[in-house]
mmCIF file of C-alpha atoms and ligand atoms in Angstrom:
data_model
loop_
_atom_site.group_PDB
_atom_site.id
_atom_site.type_symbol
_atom_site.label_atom_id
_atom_site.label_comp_id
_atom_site.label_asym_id
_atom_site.label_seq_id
_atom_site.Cartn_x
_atom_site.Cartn_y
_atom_site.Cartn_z
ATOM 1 C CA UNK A 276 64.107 -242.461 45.908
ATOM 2 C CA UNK A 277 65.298 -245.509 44.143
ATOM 3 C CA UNK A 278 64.897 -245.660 40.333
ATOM 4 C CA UNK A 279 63.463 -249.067 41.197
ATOM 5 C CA UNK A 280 61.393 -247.679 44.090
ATOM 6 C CA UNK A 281 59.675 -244.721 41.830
ATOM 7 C CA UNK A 282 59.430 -247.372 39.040
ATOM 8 C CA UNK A 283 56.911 -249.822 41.163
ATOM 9 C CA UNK A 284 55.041 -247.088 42.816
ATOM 10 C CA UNK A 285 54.285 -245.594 39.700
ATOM 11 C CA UNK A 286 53.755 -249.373 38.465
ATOM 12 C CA UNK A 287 50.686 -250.297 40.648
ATOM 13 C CA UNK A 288 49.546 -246.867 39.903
ATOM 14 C CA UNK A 289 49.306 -247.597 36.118
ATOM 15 C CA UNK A 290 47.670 -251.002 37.170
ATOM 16 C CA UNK A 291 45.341 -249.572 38.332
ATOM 17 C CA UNK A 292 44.339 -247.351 35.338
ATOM 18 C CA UNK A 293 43.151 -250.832 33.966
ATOM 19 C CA UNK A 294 40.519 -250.735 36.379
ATOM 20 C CA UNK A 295 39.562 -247.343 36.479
ATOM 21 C CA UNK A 296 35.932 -246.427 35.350
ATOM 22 C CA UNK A 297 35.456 -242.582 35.613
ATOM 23 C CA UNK A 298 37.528 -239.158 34.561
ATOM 24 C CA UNK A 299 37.662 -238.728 38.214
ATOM 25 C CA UNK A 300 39.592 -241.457 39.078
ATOM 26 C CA UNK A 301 41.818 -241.583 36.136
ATOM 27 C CA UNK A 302 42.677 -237.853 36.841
ATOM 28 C CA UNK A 303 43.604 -238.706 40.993
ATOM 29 C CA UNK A 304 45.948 -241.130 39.230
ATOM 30 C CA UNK A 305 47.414 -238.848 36.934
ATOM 31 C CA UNK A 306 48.436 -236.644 39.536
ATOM 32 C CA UNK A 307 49.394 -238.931 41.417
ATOM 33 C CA UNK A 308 52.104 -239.966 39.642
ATOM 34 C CA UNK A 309 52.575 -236.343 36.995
ATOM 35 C CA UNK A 310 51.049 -233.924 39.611
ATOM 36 C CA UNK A 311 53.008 -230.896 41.163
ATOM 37 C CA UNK A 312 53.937 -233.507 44.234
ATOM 38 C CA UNK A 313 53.556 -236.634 42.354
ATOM 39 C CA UNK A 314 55.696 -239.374 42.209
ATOM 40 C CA UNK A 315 57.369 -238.271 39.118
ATOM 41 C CA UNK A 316 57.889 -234.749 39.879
ATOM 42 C CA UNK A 317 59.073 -235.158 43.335
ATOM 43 C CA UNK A 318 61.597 -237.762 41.558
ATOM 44 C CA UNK A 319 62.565 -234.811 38.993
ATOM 45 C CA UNK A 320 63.026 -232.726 42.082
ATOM 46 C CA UNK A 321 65.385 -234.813 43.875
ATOM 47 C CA UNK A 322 68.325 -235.157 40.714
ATOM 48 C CA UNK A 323 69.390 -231.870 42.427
ATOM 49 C CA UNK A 324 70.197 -233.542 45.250
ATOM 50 C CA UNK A 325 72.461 -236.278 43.112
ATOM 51 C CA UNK A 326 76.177 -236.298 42.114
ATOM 52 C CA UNK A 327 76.154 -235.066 38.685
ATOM 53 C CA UNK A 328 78.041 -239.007 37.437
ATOM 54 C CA UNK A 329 74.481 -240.484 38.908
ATOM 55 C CA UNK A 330 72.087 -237.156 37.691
ATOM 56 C CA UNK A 331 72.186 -238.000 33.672
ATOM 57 C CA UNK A 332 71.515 -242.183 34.243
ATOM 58 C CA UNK A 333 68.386 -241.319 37.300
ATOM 59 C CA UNK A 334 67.352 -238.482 35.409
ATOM 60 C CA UNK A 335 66.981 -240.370 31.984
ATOM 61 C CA UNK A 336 65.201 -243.437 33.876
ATOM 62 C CA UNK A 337 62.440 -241.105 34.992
ATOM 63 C CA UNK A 338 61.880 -239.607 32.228
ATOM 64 C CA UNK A 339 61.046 -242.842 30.636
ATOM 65 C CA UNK A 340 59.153 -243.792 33.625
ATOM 66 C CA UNK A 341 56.991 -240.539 32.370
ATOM 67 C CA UNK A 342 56.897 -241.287 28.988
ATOM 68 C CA UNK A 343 55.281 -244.328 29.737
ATOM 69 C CA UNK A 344 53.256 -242.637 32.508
ATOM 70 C CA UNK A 345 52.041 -240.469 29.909
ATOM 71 C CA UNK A 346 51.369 -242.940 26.955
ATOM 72 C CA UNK A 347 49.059 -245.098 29.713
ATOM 73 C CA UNK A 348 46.925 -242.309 30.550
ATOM 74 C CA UNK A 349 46.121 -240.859 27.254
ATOM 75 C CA UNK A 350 45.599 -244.369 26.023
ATOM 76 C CA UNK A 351 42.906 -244.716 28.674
ATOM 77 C CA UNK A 352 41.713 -241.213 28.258
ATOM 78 C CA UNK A 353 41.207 -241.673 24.650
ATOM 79 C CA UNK A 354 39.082 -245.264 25.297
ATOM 80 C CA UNK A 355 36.964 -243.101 27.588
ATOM 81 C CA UNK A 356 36.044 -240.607 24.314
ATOM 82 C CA UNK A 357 35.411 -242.864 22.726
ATOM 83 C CA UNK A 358 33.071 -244.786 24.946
ATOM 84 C CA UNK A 359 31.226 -241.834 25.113
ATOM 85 C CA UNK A 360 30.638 -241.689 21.767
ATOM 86 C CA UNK A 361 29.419 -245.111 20.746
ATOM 87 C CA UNK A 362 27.373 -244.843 24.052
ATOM 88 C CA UNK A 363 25.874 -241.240 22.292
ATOM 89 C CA UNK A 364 25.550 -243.172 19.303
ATOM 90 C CA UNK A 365 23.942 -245.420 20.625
ATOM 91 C CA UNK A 366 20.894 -243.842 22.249
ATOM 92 C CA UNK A 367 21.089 -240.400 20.608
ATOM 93 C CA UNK A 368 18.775 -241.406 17.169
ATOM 94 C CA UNK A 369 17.989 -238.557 14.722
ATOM 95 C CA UNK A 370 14.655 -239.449 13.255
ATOM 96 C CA UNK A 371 15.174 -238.714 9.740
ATOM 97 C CA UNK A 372 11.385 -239.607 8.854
ATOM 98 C CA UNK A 373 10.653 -236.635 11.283
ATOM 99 C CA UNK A 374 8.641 -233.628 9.179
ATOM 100 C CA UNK A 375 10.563 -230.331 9.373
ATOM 101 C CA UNK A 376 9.202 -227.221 10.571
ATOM 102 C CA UNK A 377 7.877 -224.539 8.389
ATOM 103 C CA UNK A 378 10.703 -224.790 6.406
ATOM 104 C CA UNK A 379 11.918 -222.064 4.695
ATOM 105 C CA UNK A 380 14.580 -222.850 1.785
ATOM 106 C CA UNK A 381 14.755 -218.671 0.096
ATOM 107 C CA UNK A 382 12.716 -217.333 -2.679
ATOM 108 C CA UNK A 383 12.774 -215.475 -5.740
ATOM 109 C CA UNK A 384 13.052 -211.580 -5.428
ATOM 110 C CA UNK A 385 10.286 -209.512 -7.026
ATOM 111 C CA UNK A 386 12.241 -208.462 -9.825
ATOM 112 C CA UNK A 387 13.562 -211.789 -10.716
ATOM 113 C CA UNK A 388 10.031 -213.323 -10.218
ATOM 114 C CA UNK A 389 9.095 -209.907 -12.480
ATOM 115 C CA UNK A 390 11.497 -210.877 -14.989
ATOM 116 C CA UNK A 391 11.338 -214.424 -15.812
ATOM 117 C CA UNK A 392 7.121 -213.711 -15.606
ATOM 118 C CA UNK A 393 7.624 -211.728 -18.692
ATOM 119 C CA UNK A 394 10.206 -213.115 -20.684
ATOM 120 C CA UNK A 395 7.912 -216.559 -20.181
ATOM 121 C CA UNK A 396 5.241 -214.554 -22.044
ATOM 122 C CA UNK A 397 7.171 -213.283 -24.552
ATOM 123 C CA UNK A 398 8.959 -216.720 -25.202
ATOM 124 C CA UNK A 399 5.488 -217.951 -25.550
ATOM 125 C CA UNK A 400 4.749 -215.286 -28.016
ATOM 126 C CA UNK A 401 7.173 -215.753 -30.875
ATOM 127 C CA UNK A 402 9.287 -213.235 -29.466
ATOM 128 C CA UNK A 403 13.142 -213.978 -29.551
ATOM 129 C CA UNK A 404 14.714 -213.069 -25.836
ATOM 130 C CA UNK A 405 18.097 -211.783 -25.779
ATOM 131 C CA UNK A 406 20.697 -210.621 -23.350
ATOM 132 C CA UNK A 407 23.676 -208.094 -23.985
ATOM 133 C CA UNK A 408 26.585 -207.142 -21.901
ATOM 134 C CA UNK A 409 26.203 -204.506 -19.504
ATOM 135 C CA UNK A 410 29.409 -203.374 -20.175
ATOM 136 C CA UNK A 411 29.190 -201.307 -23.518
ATOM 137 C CA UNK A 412 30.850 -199.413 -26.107
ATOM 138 C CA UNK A 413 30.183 -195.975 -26.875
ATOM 139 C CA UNK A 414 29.208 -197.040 -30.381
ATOM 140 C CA UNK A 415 26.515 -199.526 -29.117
ATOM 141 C CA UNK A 416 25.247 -197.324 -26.500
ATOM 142 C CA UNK A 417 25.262 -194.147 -28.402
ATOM 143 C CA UNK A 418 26.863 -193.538 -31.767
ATOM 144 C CA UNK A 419 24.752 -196.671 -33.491
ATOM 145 C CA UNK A 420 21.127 -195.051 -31.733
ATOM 146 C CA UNK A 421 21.332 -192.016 -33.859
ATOM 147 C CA UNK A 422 23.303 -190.342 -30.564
ATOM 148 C CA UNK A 423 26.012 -188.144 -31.911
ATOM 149 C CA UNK A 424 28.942 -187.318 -29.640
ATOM 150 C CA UNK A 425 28.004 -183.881 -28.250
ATOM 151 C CA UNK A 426 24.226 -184.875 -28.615
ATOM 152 C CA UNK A 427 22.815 -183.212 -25.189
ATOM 153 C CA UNK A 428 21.450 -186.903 -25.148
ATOM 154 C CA UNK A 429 24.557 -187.790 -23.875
ATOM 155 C CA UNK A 430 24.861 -185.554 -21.279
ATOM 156 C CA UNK A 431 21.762 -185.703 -19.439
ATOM 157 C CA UNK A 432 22.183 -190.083 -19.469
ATOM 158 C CA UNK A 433 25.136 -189.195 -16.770
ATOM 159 C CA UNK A 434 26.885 -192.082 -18.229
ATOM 160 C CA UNK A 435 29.532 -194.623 -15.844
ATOM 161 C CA UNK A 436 32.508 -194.399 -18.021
ATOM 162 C CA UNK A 437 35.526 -197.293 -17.058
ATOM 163 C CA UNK A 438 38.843 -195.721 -16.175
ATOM 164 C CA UNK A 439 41.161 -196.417 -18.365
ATOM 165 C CA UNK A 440 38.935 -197.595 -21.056
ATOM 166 C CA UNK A 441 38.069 -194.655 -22.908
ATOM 167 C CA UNK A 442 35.241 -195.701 -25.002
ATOM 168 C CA UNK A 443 33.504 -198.270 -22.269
ATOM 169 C CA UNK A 444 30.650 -197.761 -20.270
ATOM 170 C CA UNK A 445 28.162 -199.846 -18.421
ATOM 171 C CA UNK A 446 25.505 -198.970 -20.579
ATOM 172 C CA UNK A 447 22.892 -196.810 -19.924
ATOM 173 C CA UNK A 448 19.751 -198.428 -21.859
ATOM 174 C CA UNK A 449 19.093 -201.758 -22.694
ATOM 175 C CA UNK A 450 18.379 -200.101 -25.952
ATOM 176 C CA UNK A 451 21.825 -201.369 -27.205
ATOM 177 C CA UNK A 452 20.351 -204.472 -27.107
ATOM 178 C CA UNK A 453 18.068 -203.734 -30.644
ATOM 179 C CA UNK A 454 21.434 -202.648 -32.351
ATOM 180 C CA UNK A 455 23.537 -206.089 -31.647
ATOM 181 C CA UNK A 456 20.503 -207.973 -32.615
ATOM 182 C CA UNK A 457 20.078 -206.629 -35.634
ATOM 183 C CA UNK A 458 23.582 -206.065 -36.615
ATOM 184 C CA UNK A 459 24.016 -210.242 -36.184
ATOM 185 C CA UNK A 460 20.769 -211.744 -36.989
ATOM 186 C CA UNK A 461 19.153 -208.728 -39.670
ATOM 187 C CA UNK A 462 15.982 -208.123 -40.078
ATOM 188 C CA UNK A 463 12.911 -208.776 -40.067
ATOM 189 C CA UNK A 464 13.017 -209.371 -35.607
ATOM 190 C CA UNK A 465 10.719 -209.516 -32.602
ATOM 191 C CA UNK A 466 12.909 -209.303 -29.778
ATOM 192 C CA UNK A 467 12.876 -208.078 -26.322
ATOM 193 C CA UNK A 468 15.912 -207.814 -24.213
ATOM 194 C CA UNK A 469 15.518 -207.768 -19.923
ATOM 195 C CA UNK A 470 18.301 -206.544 -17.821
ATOM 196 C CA UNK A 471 20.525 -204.000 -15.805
ATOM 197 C CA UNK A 472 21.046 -200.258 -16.578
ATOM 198 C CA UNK A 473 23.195 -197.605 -15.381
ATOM 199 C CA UNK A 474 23.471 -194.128 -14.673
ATOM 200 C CA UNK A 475 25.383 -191.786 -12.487
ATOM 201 C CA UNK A 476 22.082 -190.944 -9.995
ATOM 202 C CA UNK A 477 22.451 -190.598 -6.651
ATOM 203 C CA UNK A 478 20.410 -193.129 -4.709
ATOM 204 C CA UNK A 479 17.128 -192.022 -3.209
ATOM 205 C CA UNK A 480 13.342 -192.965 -3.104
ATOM 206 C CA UNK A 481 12.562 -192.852 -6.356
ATOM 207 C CA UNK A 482 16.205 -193.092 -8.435
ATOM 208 C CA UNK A 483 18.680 -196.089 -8.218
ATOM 209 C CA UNK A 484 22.438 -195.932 -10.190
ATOM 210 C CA UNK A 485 21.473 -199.360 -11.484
ATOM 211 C CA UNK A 486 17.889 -200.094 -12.250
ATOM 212 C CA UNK A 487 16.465 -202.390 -15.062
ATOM 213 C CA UNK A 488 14.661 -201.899 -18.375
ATOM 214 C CA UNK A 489 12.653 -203.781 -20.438
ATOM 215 C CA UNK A 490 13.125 -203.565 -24.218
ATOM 216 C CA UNK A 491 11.507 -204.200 -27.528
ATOM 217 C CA UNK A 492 12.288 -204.245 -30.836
ATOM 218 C CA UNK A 493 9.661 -205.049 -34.016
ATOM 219 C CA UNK A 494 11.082 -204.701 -37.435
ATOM 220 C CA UNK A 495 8.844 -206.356 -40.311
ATOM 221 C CA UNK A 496 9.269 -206.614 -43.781
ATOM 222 C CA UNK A 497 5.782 -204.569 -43.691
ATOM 223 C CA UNK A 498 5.049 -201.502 -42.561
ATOM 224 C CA UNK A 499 4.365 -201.259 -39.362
ATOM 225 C CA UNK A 500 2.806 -198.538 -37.751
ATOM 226 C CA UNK A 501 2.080 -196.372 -34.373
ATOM 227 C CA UNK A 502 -1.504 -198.803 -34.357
ATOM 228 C CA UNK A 503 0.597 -201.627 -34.535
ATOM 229 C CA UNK A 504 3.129 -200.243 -31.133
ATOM 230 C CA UNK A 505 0.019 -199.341 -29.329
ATOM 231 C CA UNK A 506 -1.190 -202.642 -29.576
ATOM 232 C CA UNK A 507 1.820 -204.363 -28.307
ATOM 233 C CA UNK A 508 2.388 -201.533 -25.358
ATOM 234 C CA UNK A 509 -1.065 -202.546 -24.256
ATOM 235 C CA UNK A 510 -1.011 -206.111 -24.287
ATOM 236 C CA UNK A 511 2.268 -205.764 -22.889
ATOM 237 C CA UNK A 512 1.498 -203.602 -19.945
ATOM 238 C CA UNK A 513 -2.098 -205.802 -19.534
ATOM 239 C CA UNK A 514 -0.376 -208.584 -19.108
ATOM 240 C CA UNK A 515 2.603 -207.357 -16.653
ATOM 241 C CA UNK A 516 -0.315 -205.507 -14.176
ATOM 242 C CA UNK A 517 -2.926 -208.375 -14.446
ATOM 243 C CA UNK A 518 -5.589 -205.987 -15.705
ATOM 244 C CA UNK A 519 -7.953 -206.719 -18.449
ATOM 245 C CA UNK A 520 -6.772 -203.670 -20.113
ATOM 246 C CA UNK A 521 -4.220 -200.852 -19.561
ATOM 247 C CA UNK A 522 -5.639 -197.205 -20.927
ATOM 248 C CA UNK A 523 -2.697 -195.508 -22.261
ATOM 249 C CA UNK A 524 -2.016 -192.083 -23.545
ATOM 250 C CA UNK A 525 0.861 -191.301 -25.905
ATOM 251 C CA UNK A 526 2.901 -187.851 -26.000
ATOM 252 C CA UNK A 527 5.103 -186.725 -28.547
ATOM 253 C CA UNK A 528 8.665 -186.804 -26.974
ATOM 254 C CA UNK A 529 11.969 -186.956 -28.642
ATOM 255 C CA UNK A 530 14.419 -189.834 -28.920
ATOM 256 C CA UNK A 531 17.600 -189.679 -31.406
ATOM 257 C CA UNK A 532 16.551 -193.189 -32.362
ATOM 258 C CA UNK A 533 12.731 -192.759 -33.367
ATOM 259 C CA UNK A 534 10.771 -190.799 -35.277
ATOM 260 C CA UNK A 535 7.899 -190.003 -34.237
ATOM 261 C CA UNK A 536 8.933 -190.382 -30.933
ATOM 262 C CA UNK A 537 6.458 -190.879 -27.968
ATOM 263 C CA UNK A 538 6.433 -190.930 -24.529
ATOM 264 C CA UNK A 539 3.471 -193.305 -22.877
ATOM 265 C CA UNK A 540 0.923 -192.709 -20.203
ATOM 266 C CA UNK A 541 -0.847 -195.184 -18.104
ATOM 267 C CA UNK A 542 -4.332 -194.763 -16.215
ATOM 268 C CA UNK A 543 -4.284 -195.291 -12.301
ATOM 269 C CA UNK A 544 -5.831 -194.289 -9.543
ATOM 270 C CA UNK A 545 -4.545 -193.980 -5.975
ATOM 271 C CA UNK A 546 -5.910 -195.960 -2.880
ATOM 272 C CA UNK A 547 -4.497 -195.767 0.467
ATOM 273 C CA UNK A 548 -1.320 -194.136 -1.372
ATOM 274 C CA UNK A 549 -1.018 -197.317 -3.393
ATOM 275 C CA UNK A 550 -0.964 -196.767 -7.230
ATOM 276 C CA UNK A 551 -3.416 -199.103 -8.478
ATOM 277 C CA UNK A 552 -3.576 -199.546 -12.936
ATOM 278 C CA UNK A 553 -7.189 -199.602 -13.893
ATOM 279 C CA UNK A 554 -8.161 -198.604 -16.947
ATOM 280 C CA UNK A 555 -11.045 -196.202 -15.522
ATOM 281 C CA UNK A 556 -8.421 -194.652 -13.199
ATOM 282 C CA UNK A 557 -8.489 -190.886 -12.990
ATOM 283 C CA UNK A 558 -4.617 -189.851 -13.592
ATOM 284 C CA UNK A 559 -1.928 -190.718 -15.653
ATOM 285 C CA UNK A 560 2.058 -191.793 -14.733
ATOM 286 C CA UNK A 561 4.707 -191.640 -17.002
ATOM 287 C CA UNK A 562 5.319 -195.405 -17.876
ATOM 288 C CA UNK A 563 7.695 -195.897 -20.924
ATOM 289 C CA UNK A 564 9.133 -194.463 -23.613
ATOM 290 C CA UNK A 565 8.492 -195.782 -27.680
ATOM 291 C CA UNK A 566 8.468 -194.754 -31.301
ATOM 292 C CA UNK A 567 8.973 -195.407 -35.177
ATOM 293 C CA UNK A 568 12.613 -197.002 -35.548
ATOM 294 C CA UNK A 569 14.840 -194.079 -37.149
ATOM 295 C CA UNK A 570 16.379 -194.848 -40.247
ATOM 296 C CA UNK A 571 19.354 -194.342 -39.310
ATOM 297 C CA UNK A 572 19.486 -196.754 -36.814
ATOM 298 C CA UNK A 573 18.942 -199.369 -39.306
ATOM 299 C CA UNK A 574 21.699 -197.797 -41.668
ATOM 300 C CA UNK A 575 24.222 -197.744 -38.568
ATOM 301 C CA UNK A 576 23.390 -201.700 -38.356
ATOM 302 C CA UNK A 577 24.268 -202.068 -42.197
ATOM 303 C CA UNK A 578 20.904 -202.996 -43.133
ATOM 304 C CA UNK A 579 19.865 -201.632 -46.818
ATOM 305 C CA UNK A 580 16.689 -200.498 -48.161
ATOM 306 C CA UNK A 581 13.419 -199.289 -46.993
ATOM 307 C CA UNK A 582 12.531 -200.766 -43.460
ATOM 308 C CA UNK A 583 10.146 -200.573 -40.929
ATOM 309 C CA UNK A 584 10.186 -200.974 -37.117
ATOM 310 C CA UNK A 585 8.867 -200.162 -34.125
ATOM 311 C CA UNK A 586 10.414 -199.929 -30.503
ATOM 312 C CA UNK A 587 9.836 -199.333 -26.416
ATOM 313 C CA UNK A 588 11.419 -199.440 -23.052
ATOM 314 C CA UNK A 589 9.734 -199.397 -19.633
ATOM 315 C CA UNK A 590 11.700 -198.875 -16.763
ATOM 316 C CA UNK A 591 10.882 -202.451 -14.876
ATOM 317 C CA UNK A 592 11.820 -201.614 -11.651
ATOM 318 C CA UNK A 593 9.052 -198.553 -11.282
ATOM 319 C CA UNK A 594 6.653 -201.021 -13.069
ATOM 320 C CA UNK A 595 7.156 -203.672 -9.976
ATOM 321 C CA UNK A 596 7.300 -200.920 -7.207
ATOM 322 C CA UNK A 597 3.519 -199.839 -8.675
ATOM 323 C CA UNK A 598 1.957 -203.240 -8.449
ATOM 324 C CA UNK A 599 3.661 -203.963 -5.194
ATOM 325 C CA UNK A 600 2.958 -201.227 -3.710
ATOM 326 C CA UNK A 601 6.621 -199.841 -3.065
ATOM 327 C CA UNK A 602 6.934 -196.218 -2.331
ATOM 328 C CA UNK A 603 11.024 -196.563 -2.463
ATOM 329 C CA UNK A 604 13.406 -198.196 -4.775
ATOM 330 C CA UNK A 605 15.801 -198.538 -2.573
ATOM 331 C CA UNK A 606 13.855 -201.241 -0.674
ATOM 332 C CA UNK A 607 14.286 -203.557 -4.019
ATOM 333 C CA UNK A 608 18.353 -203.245 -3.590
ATOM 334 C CA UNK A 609 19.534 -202.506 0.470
ATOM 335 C CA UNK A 610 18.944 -207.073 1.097
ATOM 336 C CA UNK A 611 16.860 -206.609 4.295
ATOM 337 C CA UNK A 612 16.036 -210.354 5.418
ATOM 338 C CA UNK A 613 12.422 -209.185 6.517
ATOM 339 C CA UNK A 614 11.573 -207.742 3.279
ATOM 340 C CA UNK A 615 13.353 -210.062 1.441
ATOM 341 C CA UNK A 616 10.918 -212.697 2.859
ATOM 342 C CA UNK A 617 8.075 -210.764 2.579
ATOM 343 C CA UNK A 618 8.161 -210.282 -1.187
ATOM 344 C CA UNK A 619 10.086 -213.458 -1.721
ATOM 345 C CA UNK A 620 7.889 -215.871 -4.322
HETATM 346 N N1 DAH B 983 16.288 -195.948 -24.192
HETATM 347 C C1 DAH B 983 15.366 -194.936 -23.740
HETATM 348 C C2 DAH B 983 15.787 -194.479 -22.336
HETATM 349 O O1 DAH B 983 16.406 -195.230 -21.644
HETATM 350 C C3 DAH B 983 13.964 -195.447 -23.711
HETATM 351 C C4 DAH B 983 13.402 -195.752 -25.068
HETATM 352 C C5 DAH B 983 12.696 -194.800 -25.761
HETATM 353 C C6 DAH B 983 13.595 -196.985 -25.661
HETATM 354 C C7 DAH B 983 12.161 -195.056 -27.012
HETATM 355 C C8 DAH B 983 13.077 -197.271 -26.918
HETATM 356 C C9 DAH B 983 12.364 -196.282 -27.566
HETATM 357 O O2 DAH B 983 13.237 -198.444 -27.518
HETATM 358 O O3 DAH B 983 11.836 -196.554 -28.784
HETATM 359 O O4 DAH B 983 15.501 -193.388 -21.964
#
């Protein structure tokens, strides 16, 4: 076939791509012309059959002949898109006005919900809120709450130690917490610090390696008393369980940093295996852990003369499990969606 020949055919083809008005017919013309026995390829075909002098002139005209071939149809192809799309556009409206459908944008986890609850009621109190790192010293942890270094205190928190960091921990209480306080701000303080704790457990129903405490620290410039931590436990623990009044029942216990130290009961009763606080239940639970402030703790802060303080931690984790209703603590931490949306405020 001529060069001029191939050139027209494919010509009137290309015309008529002008015209065209569906995929279908553009696509008959493509192949037409580009198609395994179009006019294009069969031209392609045929250099073999040319003198190489004529093969490089014939062979460069039909390639422009395809070039242009090409440009035509993609041209029309791309006119076609984007007919489509102002047609779409066009009678495809999203009604914005439209309400949605039980949405559902998250929610707060119980112990976040637990959390801010109580540090809004202590806020409201007077009480100064404060946060320290999770990642300790040995000092803050320990050595500065009365804990010596071969205390059996030590031992049995099964402290998280960092590699490579010798005297850094993620600490174990949130008890550190009274000792930055009242190394930077002094006494007197009413404080209470929220947040994550650590200890080498191994995760099951009713132990977590990272759970959280809740701590407080009352130092006045007078004497305060047992009466006076009592008092505060119970309005405390009132408030957190929604009751009108917690009964509580204090043990003597040992902590390096108190003296007396206590260890504090609260009434419950069970119903349907739910632990429910009532201050005419029949049994007691273990609920926190409180005393006198040890003078040495206020000496290891740098704080002179005769002082007097009061102090207590409740695990807040077991707190939330009781008034929810959770049997295992692992439900708080393994992120199912279902329970997550169940409990979700
Ligand atoms: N830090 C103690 C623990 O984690 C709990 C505790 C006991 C805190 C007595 C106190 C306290 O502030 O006075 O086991």
């Amino acid at each position: 076939m001529e060069a001029k020949e191939l050139e027209q055919n494919v010509k009137s083809l290309l015309c008529a791509v002008q015209t065209v008005v569906s995929h279908r017919e553009l696509d008959q013309i493509k192949s037409d012309i580009l198609g395994k026995s179009g006019y294009v390829t069969r031209a392609l075909k045929s250099l073999r059959e040319l003198p190489d002098e004529e093969k490089k002139a014939y062979g460069a005209e039909i390639n422009k002949i395809k070039n242009h071939a090409e440009e035509i149809i993609a041209a029309k192809i791309a006119e076609f898109e984007e007919r489509l799309i102002e047609e779409k556009l066009k009678n495809e409206k999203v009604d914005i006005t439209l309400p949605v459908e039980s949405p559902r944008f998250g929610g707060l986890h119980l112990i976040t919900n637990a959390i801010r609850r109580i540090r809004d009621y202590y806020l409201a109190r007077g009480f100064l809120v404060l946060d320290g790192p999770e990642i300790e010293t040995d000092f803050y942890n320990f050595d500065a709450l009365n804990i010596h270094k071969y205390h059996p205190a030590r031992q049995s928190h099964d402290t998280f130690y960092l590699k490579g960091f010798e005297e850094t921990l993620l600490r174990t209480q949130t008890s550190c917490v009274q000792i930055r306080t009242m190394m930077e701000m002094g006494v007197p303080v009413r404080m209470v610090s929220i947040g994550k704790t650590y200890r080498n457990d191994a995760l099951d129903a009713t132990h977590s390696p990272m759970f959280h405490q809740l701590e407080c620290l009352v130092v006045d410039e007078q004497p305060v008393n047992i009466g006076h931590l009592k008092n505060e436990l119970r309005k405390s623990l009132s408030f957190f369980f929604d009751v009108e009044n917690v009964a509580l029942r204090f043990r003597p216990s040992f902590f390096p940093f108190t003296e007396p130290s206590l260890e504090v009961d609260c009434r419950y009763t069970q119903k349907d295996g739910r632990i429910i606080i009532t201050e005419d239940g029949d049994r007691w639970i273990e609920i926190a852990g409180a005393g006198i402030v040890h003078p040495n703790v206020f000496k290891n802060c740098g704080i002179q003369g005769q002082q007097y303080g009061f102090a207590f931690a409740f695990g807040l984790d077991r707190l939330v499990m009781m008034k929810n209703g959770i049997q295992d603590i692992r439900n708080l931490f393994d992120t199912d969606s279902r329970w997550l949306k169940h409990y979700g405020q």
